[in-house]
Coordinates of C-alpha atoms and ligand atoms in Angstrom, one line a residue:
Chain A
M1 CA -20.1 31.2 16.4
S2 CA -22.5 28.4 16.5
K3 CA -20.3 25.7 17.7
N4 CA -21.6 23.5 20.5
Y5 CA -19.0 22.6 23.1
E6 CA -18.9 19.0 23.9
A7 CA -20.8 19.5 27.1
E8 CA -20.5 15.8 28.0
K9 CA -16.8 16.2 28.6
Q10 CA -16.8 19.6 30.2
T11 CA -15.7 20.0 33.8
F12 CA -15.6 22.9 36.2
M13 CA -12.9 22.7 38.9
G14 CA -12.8 19.0 38.1
V15 CA -16.5 18.5 38.6
P16 CA -18.5 17.4 35.5
R17 CA -20.3 20.4 34.2
K18 CA -23.5 18.5 33.7
I19 CA -24.1 18.2 37.5
I20 CA -23.6 21.9 38.2
P21 CA -27.0 23.6 37.9
W22 CA -25.7 27.1 36.8
W23 CA -27.4 28.9 33.9
P24 CA -29.7 31.9 33.4
T25 CA -33.4 31.6 33.9
I26 CA -35.6 33.9 31.8
D27 CA -38.5 35.6 33.5
Y28 CA -41.0 35.7 30.7
D29 CA -43.2 38.2 32.6
K30 CA -40.4 40.7 32.1
C31 CA -38.5 39.7 28.9
N32 CA -39.3 41.7 25.9
F33 CA -37.3 39.5 23.5
C34 CA -34.8 42.3 22.6
M35 CA -32.2 39.6 22.2
E36 CA -29.4 41.6 23.8
C37 CA -28.4 38.7 26.0
D38 CA -28.1 36.4 23.1
K39 CA -26.1 38.9 21.1
F40 CA -23.8 39.4 24.1
C41 CA -23.1 35.8 25.1
P42 CA -20.3 34.2 23.1
H43 CA -21.1 30.7 24.3
N44 CA -24.2 29.9 22.4
V45 CA -26.3 29.5 25.5
Y46 CA -29.4 31.1 24.2
A47 CA -31.4 30.5 21.0
K48 CA -34.0 32.4 19.1
F49 CA -37.3 30.8 18.2
D50 CA -39.1 33.2 16.0
D51 CA -42.3 31.3 15.6
E52 CA -42.9 30.5 19.2
K53 CA -44.5 32.5 22.1
H54 CA -41.2 32.5 24.0
Q55 CA -38.9 33.6 21.3
L56 CA -35.9 33.3 23.5
K57 CA -34.9 30.1 25.2
V58 CA -31.9 28.7 27.1
K59 CA -30.9 26.1 24.6
N60 CA -27.5 25.0 25.9
P61 CA -27.5 25.5 29.7
Y62 CA -24.2 23.7 30.2
N63 CA -22.4 26.0 27.8
C64 CA -23.0 28.7 30.4
V65 CA -19.8 29.6 32.3
V66 CA -20.2 28.7 35.9
F67 CA -20.4 31.9 38.0
C68 CA -20.6 34.2 34.9
R69 CA -23.6 36.6 35.1
A70 CA -22.4 39.0 32.4
C71 CA -25.4 38.8 30.1
A72 CA -27.7 39.9 33.0
K73 CA -26.1 43.4 32.8
T74 CA -27.2 43.8 29.2
C75 CA -30.9 43.0 30.1
A76 CA -32.7 46.3 30.6
P77 CA -35.9 44.8 32.1
D78 CA -33.9 42.7 34.5
A79 CA -35.4 39.5 33.3
L80 CA -32.4 37.2 33.8
G81 CA -31.9 35.3 37.1
F82 CA -29.1 33.0 38.3
P83 CA -28.8 30.5 41.1
Q84 CA -27.4 31.4 44.6
K85 CA -23.7 31.6 44.1
S86 CA -22.8 30.3 47.6
E87 CA -25.0 27.2 47.1
I88 CA -23.3 26.4 43.9
S89 CA -19.8 26.9 45.3
N90 CA -20.6 24.7 48.3
L91 CA -22.0 22.1 46.0
I92 CA -18.8 22.1 44.0
K93 CA -16.7 21.9 47.1
K94 CA -18.8 19.0 48.3
L95 CA -18.6 17.1 45.0
R96 CA -14.9 17.7 44.8
Y97 CA -14.4 16.4 48.3
E98 CA -16.4 13.3 47.5
S99 CA -14.5 12.5 44.3
L100 CA -11.2 12.8 46.2
G101 CA -12.5 10.2 48.6
D102 CA -12.9 7.6 45.8
Chain B
M1 CA -8.1 69.8 67.3
I2 CA -8.0 70.4 63.6
A3 CA -4.9 68.2 63.1
R4 CA -6.8 65.4 64.9
S5 CA -9.9 66.0 62.8
V6 CA -7.9 65.9 59.5
A7 CA -6.3 62.6 60.6
L8 CA -9.6 61.0 61.5
K9 CA -11.2 62.2 58.3
L10 CA -8.3 60.7 56.3
I11 CA -8.6 57.2 57.8
E12 CA -12.3 57.4 57.3
K13 CA -11.9 58.1 53.6
C14 CA -8.9 55.8 53.1
P15 CA -9.0 52.8 55.4
E16 CA -5.5 51.8 54.4
I17 CA -4.1 54.8 56.1
Q18 CA -3.1 54.1 59.7
L19 CA -2.7 56.5 62.6
I20 CA 0.5 56.5 64.5
C21 CA 0.2 57.2 68.2
P22 CA 2.7 59.9 69.1
V23 CA 3.1 58.7 72.7
L24 CA 4.0 55.1 71.7
L25 CA 6.2 56.5 68.9
N26 CA 8.1 58.6 71.4
N27 CA 8.6 55.7 73.7
G28 CA 10.4 53.9 70.9
D29 CA 7.7 51.3 70.5
E30 CA 8.9 48.3 68.5
K31 CA 5.5 48.0 66.8
Y32 CA 6.2 51.0 64.6
E33 CA 9.8 50.2 63.8
K34 CA 9.2 48.2 60.6
F35 CA 6.0 50.1 59.7
I36 CA 7.6 53.5 59.6
K37 CA 10.5 52.3 57.5
S38 CA 8.3 50.8 54.8
T39 CA 5.5 53.3 54.5
K40 CA 4.8 56.9 53.6
I41 CA 4.4 59.2 56.6
I42 CA 2.1 62.2 56.6
V43 CA 2.9 64.5 59.4
I44 CA 0.2 66.9 60.7
D45 CA 1.5 69.5 63.1
G46 CA -1.1 71.4 65.0
C47 CA 1.1 74.0 66.6
M48 CA 4.5 75.7 66.8
T49 CA 6.0 72.9 68.9
R50 CA 5.8 70.6 65.9
C51 CA 6.0 67.5 68.0
A52 CA 4.9 65.2 65.2
T53 CA 7.7 66.4 62.9
K54 CA 10.2 66.1 65.6
L55 CA 9.1 62.6 66.5
V56 CA 9.4 61.4 62.9
E57 CA 12.8 63.1 62.4
K58 CA 14.0 61.2 65.5
R59 CA 13.4 58.0 63.5
E60 CA 15.5 59.4 60.6
K61 CA 12.6 59.3 58.3
K62 CA 11.7 62.0 55.8
P63 CA 7.9 62.5 55.8
F64 CA 6.0 62.1 52.5
K65 CA 4.1 65.2 53.3
R66 CA 4.0 67.7 56.1
I67 CA 1.0 69.7 57.1
F68 CA 1.4 72.7 59.4
I69 CA -2.1 73.6 60.5
P70 CA -1.4 77.4 61.1
D71 CA -0.1 77.6 57.5
M72 CA -3.3 76.1 56.3
F73 CA -5.3 78.7 58.1
K74 CA -3.4 81.3 56.2
K75 CA -3.6 79.5 52.9
Y76 CA -7.4 79.2 53.1
G77 CA -7.8 82.7 54.7
I78 CA -9.4 81.5 57.9
K79 CA -8.9 83.2 61.2
L80 CA -7.8 81.2 64.2
T81 CA -10.1 81.4 67.2
K82 CA -9.2 80.7 70.8
K83 CA -12.1 78.3 71.3
L84 CA -11.3 74.7 71.8
L85 CA -14.2 73.3 69.9
L86 CA -14.2 73.1 66.1
N87 CA -16.6 75.5 64.4
E88 CA -18.1 74.8 61.0
E89 CA -15.4 76.8 59.2
N90 CA -12.7 74.7 60.9
E91 CA -14.4 71.5 60.0
N92 CA -14.5 72.6 56.4
L93 CA -10.9 73.4 56.5
A94 CA -10.2 69.9 57.9
V95 CA -12.1 68.5 54.9
Q96 CA -10.1 70.6 52.5
I97 CA -6.8 69.6 53.9
M98 CA -7.8 66.0 53.9
E99 CA -8.8 66.2 50.3
E100 CA -5.5 67.9 49.4
I101 CA -3.6 65.1 51.0
I102 CA -5.6 62.3 49.3
K103 CA -5.2 63.9 45.9
E104 CA -1.5 64.1 46.4
L105 CA -1.3 60.5 47.6
E106 CA -3.3 59.3 44.6
E107 CA -1.1 61.2 42.1
V108 CA 2.0 59.7 43.6
E109 CA 0.5 56.2 43.7
V110 CA -0.5 56.5 40.0
K111 CA 3.1 57.5 39.2
E112 CA 4.5 54.7 41.1
I113 CA 2.3 52.1 39.4
L114 CA 3.2 53.5 36.0
K115 CA 6.9 53.3 36.8
S116 CA 6.3 49.8 38.0
S117 CA 9.4 50.0 40.1
K118 CA 8.0 47.7 42.8
F119 CA 7.2 44.8 40.6
E120 CA 9.6 41.9 40.3
T121 CA 10.4 40.0 37.1
L122 CA 8.1 37.1 36.6
E123 CA 8.6 33.7 35.0
F124 CA 5.9 32.6 32.7
F125 CA 4.4 29.6 31.0
E126 CA 3.8 30.8 27.4
I127 CA 1.9 29.7 24.3
A128 CA 1.3 31.4 21.0
V129 CA -1.8 30.8 18.9
D130 CA -2.0 32.6 15.6
K131 CA -1.2 36.2 16.4
Y132 CA -2.0 35.8 20.0
H133 CA 0.4 35.3 22.8
F134 CA -0.7 34.0 26.2
K135 CA 1.3 34.1 29.4
V136 CA 0.6 32.7 32.8
P137 CA 2.9 33.4 35.7
K138 CA 4.5 30.3 37.1
E139 CA 4.5 31.3 40.8
G140 CA 2.6 33.4 43.2
Y141 CA -0.7 33.7 41.4
Y142 CA -3.9 31.6 41.8
F143 CA -6.7 31.5 39.2
N144 CA -10.4 30.7 39.0
E145 CA -11.9 29.2 35.9
N146 CA -13.4 32.6 35.1
D147 CA -9.9 33.8 34.1
C148 CA -9.2 36.1 37.0
W149 CA -6.2 35.9 39.3
I150 CA -5.4 36.6 42.9
K151 CA -2.0 37.1 44.3
P152 CA -2.0 36.8 48.1
E153 CA 0.6 38.7 50.1
G154 CA 0.1 38.0 53.8
K155 CA -3.3 39.3 54.8
T156 CA -4.1 41.1 51.6
A157 CA -4.2 40.2 47.9
L158 CA -4.1 41.8 44.6
L159 CA -6.7 40.8 42.0
G160 CA -6.7 41.1 38.2
I161 CA -7.5 39.4 34.9
S162 CA -5.5 36.8 33.1
D163 CA -3.8 37.3 29.8
Y164 CA -6.4 35.2 28.2
L165 CA -9.3 37.4 29.3
Q166 CA -7.3 40.5 28.3
N167 CA -7.0 39.0 24.8
V168 CA -10.7 38.1 24.6
A169 CA -11.7 41.6 25.7
A170 CA -9.3 43.3 23.3
D171 CA -8.5 47.0 23.9
I172 CA -9.9 47.9 27.3
L173 CA -11.2 51.5 27.4
F174 CA -13.1 51.9 30.7
V175 CA -12.9 50.4 34.1
E176 CA -15.5 50.4 36.9
F177 CA -14.3 49.5 40.4
P178 CA -16.2 48.2 43.4
E179 CA -16.4 50.7 46.3
I180 CA -13.6 50.9 48.7
G181 CA -14.7 49.1 51.9
S182 CA -17.2 46.8 50.0
E183 CA -17.3 43.2 51.0
I184 CA -16.7 40.7 48.1
E185 CA -17.4 37.0 48.2
Q186 CA -15.5 34.5 46.1
F187 CA -17.1 34.4 42.6
D188 CA -18.9 37.8 43.2
D189 CA -18.6 40.4 40.5
A190 CA -15.7 42.6 41.6
G191 CA -16.0 45.4 39.1
S192 CA -16.1 45.5 35.3
F193 CA -14.1 46.7 32.4
E194 CA -15.2 47.7 28.9
S195 CA -13.6 47.4 25.5
S196 CA -14.9 48.6 22.2
K197 CA -16.3 45.1 21.9
T198 CA -17.8 44.1 25.2
V199 CA -18.3 44.7 28.9
L200 CA -16.7 42.0 31.1
Q201 CA -16.7 41.4 34.8
L202 CA -13.9 40.5 37.1
I203 CA -15.2 37.5 39.0
S204 CA -13.4 37.5 42.3
P205 CA -11.2 34.5 43.0
G206 CA -11.3 35.4 46.7
T207 CA -13.4 36.6 49.6
G208 CA -12.6 39.8 51.4
K209 CA -12.9 43.6 51.7
T210 CA -11.9 46.0 49.0
I211 CA -9.2 48.2 50.4
R212 CA -7.6 49.7 47.2
V213 CA -8.3 50.0 43.5
N214 CA -5.8 50.6 40.8
K215 CA -6.3 54.3 40.2
A216 CA -3.8 54.2 37.3
L217 CA -6.3 52.3 35.2
E218 CA -8.7 55.2 35.1
N219 CA -6.5 57.1 32.8
N220 CA -4.4 54.2 31.5
P221 CA -6.9 51.3 31.1
E222 CA -4.5 49.8 28.5
L223 CA -2.3 48.6 31.3
M224 CA -4.7 45.8 31.7
N225 CA -3.9 44.7 28.2
Q226 CA -0.2 45.4 28.3
D227 CA 0.6 44.1 31.7
P228 CA -2.4 42.2 33.1
Y229 CA -0.4 40.5 36.0
Q230 CA 1.4 43.5 37.4
R231 CA 0.8 47.1 36.5
G232 CA -2.7 46.2 35.3
W233 CA -3.9 44.8 38.6
F234 CA -7.5 45.7 39.3
I235 CA -8.2 45.9 43.1
E236 CA -6.7 44.9 46.4
I237 CA -8.7 43.1 49.1
E238 CA -8.1 42.2 52.7
L239 CA -8.4 38.4 52.7
K240 CA -10.9 36.6 54.9
D241 CA -9.8 33.1 54.5
F242 CA -7.5 32.3 51.6
I243 CA -7.2 28.7 52.5
E244 CA -10.9 28.3 51.9
D245 CA -10.7 30.4 48.7
G246 CA -7.9 28.1 47.6
E247 CA -10.1 25.1 47.4
L248 CA -11.7 26.4 44.2
L249 CA -8.5 27.9 42.7
M250 CA -5.8 26.7 40.4
K251 CA -2.1 27.4 40.5
G252 CA -0.2 28.7 37.5
L253 CA 0.4 25.4 35.8
G254 CA -3.1 24.1 36.4
Y255 CA -4.5 27.3 34.9
F256 CA -2.1 27.2 32.0
E257 CA -3.4 23.7 31.0
Y258 CA -7.0 24.8 31.5
M259 CA -6.4 28.0 29.4
K260 CA -4.7 26.1 26.6
E261 CA -7.7 23.8 26.3
K262 CA -10.1 26.7 26.4
I263 CA -8.1 28.6 23.7
M264 CA -8.4 25.6 21.4
K265 CA -12.1 25.2 22.0
E266 CA -12.8 28.8 21.6
K267 CA -10.6 29.5 18.7
N268 CA -13.7 30.9 17.0
I269 CA -13.9 33.7 19.5
F270 CA -10.4 34.9 18.5
E271 CA -11.2 34.5 14.9
H272 CA -14.2 36.7 15.6
I273 CA -12.0 39.4 17.2
E274 CA -9.7 39.2 14.2
S275 CA -12.4 39.7 11.7
E276 CA -13.8 42.6 13.7
K277 CA -10.4 44.2 13.8
N278 CA -10.1 43.9 10.1
V279 CA -13.3 45.7 9.4
Ligands
SF4_301 S1 -23.9 34.0 32.2 FE1 -22.2 34.4 30.8 S2 -21.9 32.4 29.8 FE2 -23.9 32.3 30.8 S3 -25.3 32.9 29.3 FE3 -24.8 34.8 30.3 S4 -23.0 35.6 29.2 FE4 -23.3 33.5 28.5
SF4_302 S1 -31.8 40.9 27.3 FE1 -33.5 40.5 28.8 S2 -35.3 41.3 27.8 FE2 -33.8 41.1 26.2 S3 -34.1 39.0 25.3 FE3 -32.6 38.8 26.9 S4 -33.8 38.3 28.7 FE4 -35.2 39.1 27.3

């Protein structure tokens, strides 16, 4: 399961995925690099970097499914954060509205 | 007094239960005409005059359950006092009666869901990929891109997961519902379900208050796999503003096209399920 989706062409509700800022943020003060989140997510969002200080990174943010927060549940130290849902849905509505106006 | 207390406790516990005002009912108030015909009536009689029973009988309706408070006193071995105020023993009795009614209601509801008598036949868009079969109802359902559906019916709506998500999850073993009465916003997590493979969330396609959960899933979670659009519904909400929700939802055909694309892109996920099943 290492396939990268063609993020360039992805859309969410008709809005290009690349302009929707939704993906997990890792709080490195809390993360213990157990890799449960990476194991859980089927979308290849995270990646492991064994030789680096931060062994876990968000490698493919646009692979993350907008409004999904499922991996946060697997994180025991509660190190994963997501944007404000209402801000993102308002942004999507606004972008959709603008594109209709074209 | 006890009858009143039982009734109040019932609506507190189950907000979907409504009180019927006996005075208005007696006056032949139009307001109750349709309501009484279409719903289950619980009659609680406080004394020998049994006014509540008589009023309902006048409407030619057979009550779902009849409670006669003096009988309950006997059943639970409690003495009647002449005092007008409820003592602690009476209060406890009211709680017991209330719980008895709720248990019975739930059992009947589960049976009804299992029999699926109240669901109509649906027409589907369908596609088969390898061994998997995916269906999307043509009418009446709206979807978000998180593979959850909402089916509005007036001011309320049922919510559930799509056939696609059901297939991704594989055999569902446990469900966890939001609390009755909890407010859910569109794209909030509205409960979760667990298969041997994963835990997934239902991401709400609508905004509203949780008023009912599908109790049948507690003992029969496989309904979500077998019949995700009907008997496998997850929760019911009281809608806040479906027109606004609709701005970020797709109808059946739109979702079907979206789902097909997703299946092709994520074929590897299904291959993965297959290989796990074969282990
Ligand atoms: S939120 Fe969902 S899609 Fe995004 S990284 Fe977590 S599990 Fe993957
Ligand atoms: S599950 Fe939490 S603690 Fe574990 S690697 Fe992921 S972010 Fe870090």
